[in-house]
Coordinates of C-alpha atoms in Angstrom, one line a residue:
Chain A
X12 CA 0.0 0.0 0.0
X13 CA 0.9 3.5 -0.6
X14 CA 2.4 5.7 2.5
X15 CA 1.9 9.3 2.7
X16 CA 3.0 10.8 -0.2
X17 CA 4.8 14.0 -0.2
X18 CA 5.9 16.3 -2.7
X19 CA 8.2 18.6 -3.4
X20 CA 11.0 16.2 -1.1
X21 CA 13.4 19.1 -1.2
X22 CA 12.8 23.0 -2.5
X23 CA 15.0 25.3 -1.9
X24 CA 13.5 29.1 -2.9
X25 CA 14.4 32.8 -2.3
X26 CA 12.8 35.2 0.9
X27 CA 9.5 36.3 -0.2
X28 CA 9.2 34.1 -3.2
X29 CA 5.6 32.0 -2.5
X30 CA 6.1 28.0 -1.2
X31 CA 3.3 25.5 -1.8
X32 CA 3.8 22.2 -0.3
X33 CA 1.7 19.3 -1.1
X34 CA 0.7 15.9 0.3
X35 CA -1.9 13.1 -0.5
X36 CA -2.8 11.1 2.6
X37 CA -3.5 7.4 2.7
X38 CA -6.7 6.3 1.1
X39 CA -9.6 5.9 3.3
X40 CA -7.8 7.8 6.5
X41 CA -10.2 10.6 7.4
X42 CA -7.6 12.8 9.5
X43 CA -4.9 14.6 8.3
X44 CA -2.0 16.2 9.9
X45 CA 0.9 19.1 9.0
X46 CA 4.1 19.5 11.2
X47 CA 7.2 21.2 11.2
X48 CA 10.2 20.1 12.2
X49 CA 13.3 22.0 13.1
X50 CA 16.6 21.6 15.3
X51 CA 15.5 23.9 17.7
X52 CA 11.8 23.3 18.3
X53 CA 12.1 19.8 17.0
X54 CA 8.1 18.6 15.8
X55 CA 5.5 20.6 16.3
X56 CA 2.0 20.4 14.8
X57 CA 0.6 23.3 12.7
X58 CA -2.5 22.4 11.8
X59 CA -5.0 19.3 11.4
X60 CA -8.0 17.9 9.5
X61 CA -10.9 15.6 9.7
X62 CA -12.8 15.0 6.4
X63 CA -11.4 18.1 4.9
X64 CA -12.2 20.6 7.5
X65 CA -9.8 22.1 9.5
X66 CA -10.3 21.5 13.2
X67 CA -7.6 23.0 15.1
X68 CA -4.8 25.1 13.7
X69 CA -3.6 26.7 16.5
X70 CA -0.3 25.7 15.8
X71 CA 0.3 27.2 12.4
X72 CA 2.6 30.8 13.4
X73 CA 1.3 33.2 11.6
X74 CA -0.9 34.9 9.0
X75 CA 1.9 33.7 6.2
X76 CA 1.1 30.3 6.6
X77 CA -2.4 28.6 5.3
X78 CA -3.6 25.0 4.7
X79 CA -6.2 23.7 2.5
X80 CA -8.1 20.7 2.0
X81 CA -9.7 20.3 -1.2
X82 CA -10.7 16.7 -1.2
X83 CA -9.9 13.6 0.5
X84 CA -6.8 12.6 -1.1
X85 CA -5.1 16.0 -1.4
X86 CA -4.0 18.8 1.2
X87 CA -1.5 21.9 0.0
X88 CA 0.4 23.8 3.0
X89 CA 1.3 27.5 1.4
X90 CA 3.6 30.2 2.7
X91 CA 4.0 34.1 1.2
X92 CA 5.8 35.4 1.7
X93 CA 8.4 32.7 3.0
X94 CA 11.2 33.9 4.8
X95 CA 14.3 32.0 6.7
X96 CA 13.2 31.8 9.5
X97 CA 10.3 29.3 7.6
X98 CA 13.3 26.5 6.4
X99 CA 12.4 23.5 8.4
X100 CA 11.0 19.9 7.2
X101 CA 7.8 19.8 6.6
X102 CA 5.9 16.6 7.4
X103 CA 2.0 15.3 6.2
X104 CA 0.4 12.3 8.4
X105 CA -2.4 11.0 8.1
X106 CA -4.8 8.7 10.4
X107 CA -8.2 6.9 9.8
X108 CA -11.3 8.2 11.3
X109 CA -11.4 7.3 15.2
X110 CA -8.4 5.4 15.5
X111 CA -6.8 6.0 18.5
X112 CA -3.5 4.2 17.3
X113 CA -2.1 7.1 15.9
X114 CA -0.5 9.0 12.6
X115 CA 1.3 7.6 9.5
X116 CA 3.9 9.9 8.2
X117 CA 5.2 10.9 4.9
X118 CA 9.1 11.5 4.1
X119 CA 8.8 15.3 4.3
X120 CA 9.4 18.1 2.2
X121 CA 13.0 19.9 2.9
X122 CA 12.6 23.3 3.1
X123 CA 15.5 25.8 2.6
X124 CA 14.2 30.0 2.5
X125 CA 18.0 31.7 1.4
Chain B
X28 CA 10.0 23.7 30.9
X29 CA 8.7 21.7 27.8
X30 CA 6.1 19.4 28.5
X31 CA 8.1 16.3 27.3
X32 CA 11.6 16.5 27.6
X33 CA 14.4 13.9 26.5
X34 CA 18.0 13.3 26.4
X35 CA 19.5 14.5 23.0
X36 CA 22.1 12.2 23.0
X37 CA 23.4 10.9 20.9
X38 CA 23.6 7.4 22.6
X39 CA 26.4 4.9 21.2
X40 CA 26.2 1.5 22.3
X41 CA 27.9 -1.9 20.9
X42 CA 25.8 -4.1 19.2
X43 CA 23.8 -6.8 20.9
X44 CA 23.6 -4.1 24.3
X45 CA 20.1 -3.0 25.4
X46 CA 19.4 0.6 24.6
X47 CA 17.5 2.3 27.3
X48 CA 15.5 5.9 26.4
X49 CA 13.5 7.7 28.7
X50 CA 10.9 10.2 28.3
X51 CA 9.7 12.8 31.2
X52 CA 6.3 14.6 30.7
X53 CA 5.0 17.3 33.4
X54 CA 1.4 17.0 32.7
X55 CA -0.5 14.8 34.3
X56 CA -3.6 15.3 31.5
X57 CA -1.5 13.3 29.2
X58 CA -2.9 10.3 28.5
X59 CA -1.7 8.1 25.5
X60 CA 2.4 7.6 24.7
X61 CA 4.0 6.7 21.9
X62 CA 7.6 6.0 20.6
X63 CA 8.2 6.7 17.2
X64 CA 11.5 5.7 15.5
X65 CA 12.5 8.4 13.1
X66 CA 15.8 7.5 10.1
X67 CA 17.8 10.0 9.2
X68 CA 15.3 11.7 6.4
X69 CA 12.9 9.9 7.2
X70 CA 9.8 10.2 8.5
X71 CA 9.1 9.4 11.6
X72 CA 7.1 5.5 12.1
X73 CA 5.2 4.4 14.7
X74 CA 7.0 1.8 16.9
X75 CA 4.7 1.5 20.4
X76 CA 2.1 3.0 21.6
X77 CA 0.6 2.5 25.7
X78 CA -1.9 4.4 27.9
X79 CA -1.4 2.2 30.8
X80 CA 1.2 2.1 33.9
X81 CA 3.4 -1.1 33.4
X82 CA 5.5 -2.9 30.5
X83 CA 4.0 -3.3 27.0
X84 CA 6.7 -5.8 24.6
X85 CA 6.6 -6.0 21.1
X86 CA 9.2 -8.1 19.8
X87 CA 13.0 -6.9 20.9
X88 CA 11.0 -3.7 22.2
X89 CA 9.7 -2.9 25.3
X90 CA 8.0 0.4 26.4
X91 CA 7.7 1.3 30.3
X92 CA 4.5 4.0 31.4
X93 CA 4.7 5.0 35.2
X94 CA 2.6 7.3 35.4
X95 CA 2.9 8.3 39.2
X96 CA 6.4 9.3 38.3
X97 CA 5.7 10.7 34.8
X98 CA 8.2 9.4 32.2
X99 CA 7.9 6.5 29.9
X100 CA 11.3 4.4 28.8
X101 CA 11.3 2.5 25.7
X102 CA 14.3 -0.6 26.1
X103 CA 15.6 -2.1 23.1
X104 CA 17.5 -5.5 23.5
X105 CA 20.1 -7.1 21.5
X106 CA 20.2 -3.8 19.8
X107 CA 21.1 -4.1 15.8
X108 CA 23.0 -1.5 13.8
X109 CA 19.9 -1.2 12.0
X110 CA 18.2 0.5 15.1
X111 CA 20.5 3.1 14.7
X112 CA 18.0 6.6 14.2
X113 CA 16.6 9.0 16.9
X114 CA 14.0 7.7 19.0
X115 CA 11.0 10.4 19.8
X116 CA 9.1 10.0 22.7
X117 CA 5.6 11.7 21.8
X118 CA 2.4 12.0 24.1
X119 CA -1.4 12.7 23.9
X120 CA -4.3 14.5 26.0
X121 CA -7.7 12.3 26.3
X122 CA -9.8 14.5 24.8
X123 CA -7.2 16.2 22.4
X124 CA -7.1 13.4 19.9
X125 CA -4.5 14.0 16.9
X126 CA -2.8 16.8 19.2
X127 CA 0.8 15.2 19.4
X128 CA 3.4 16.4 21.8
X129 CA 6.5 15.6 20.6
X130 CA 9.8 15.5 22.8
X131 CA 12.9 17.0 21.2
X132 CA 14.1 13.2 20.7
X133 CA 17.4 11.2 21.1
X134 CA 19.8 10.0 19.0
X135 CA 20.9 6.4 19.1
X136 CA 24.0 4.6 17.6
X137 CA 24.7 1.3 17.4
X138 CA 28.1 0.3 16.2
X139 CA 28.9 -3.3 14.8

């Protein structure tokens, strides 16, 4: 079976330039899940979803981030404008609908802002 | 303080030792723990998962909840260079399903 599937695995743009980052979730999980990992504040959840609605994004930093959902098999993260600060790995898990055993992750998208 | 905290490590053992990670947490709301082993880009996977005090085994793995004192250990015997990735330690409120807390993890390093 397919994992989560991530894509670009590494992008490397310039400050202010826009960044989309995109992930399809495992088919028939009904949850899905954007982090961000860095050295210094290691994984930290942004924002998540259940059946395409976004229930909690309390973790997403600021207004330059945004997440959509457009369907059940696809989910963009976007950032503009990026800026260094924003290079970190970005990771999409996914989870089926009341599962408490939790999330299966995809291989991340690198993220460099020069 | 961060709510889960771990040793960074990195943690070099021989192979065939038993690896021993711990994981403190300060909240007492958490309620679910999980290890997940993470390779070196990689995502992280899902080792073990517990919610009760005790020792749950899978395999060469063992994970350790107390929860009176707070910290969960996962033990890894007969360790394989294989194992070699960091080890995060990650926990869950009851009624926050899908909010993660992730500790900063710990490196481990098994050498043949």
């Amino acid at each position: 079976d397919a994992g989560v599937i991530q894509s670009p695995r590494h992008e490397v743009t310039e400050m202010g330039q826009e960044v989309t980052l995109r992930c399809k979730p495992i088919s028939g999980h009904d949850y899905l899940f954007w982090y961000r990992q860095t050295m210094m504040r290691g994984l930290e959840l942004l924002i998540y979803f259940n059946n395409n609605v976004p229930i909690d994004d309390s973790g997403m930093p600021e207004d330059r981030f945004s997440a959509k959902m457009p369907n059940a098999s696809f989910s963009t993260l976007k950032i503009q404008p990026s800026e260094p600060r924003d290079s970190a790995v970005y990771f999409c898990a996914s989870s089926p609908d009341g599962s408490q055993v939790p999330q299966h992750f995809g291989d991340g998208t690198r993220l460099s802002i020069l | 303080q961060k709510e889960v905290e771990q040793n960074s490590g990195p943690l070099s053992v021989p192979e065939g030792a038993i690896v021993s990670l711990n994981c403190t947490y300060s909240n007492s709301a958490f309620q679910y723990f999980m290890w997940y082993r993470q390779y070196s880009r990689k995502g992280p996977e899902l080792l073990m998962y517990t919610y009760s005090s005790g020792n749950k085994e899978d395999g060469r793995f063992t994970a350790q909840l107390n929860k009176a004192s707070q910290y969960v250990s996962l033990l890894i015997r007969d360790s394989q260079p294989s194992d070699s990735a960091t080890y995060l330690c990650a926990v869950q409120y009851f009624d926050s399903w899908g909010k993660l807390q992730f500790g900063a993890g710990t490196q481990v390093v098994v050498t043949p």
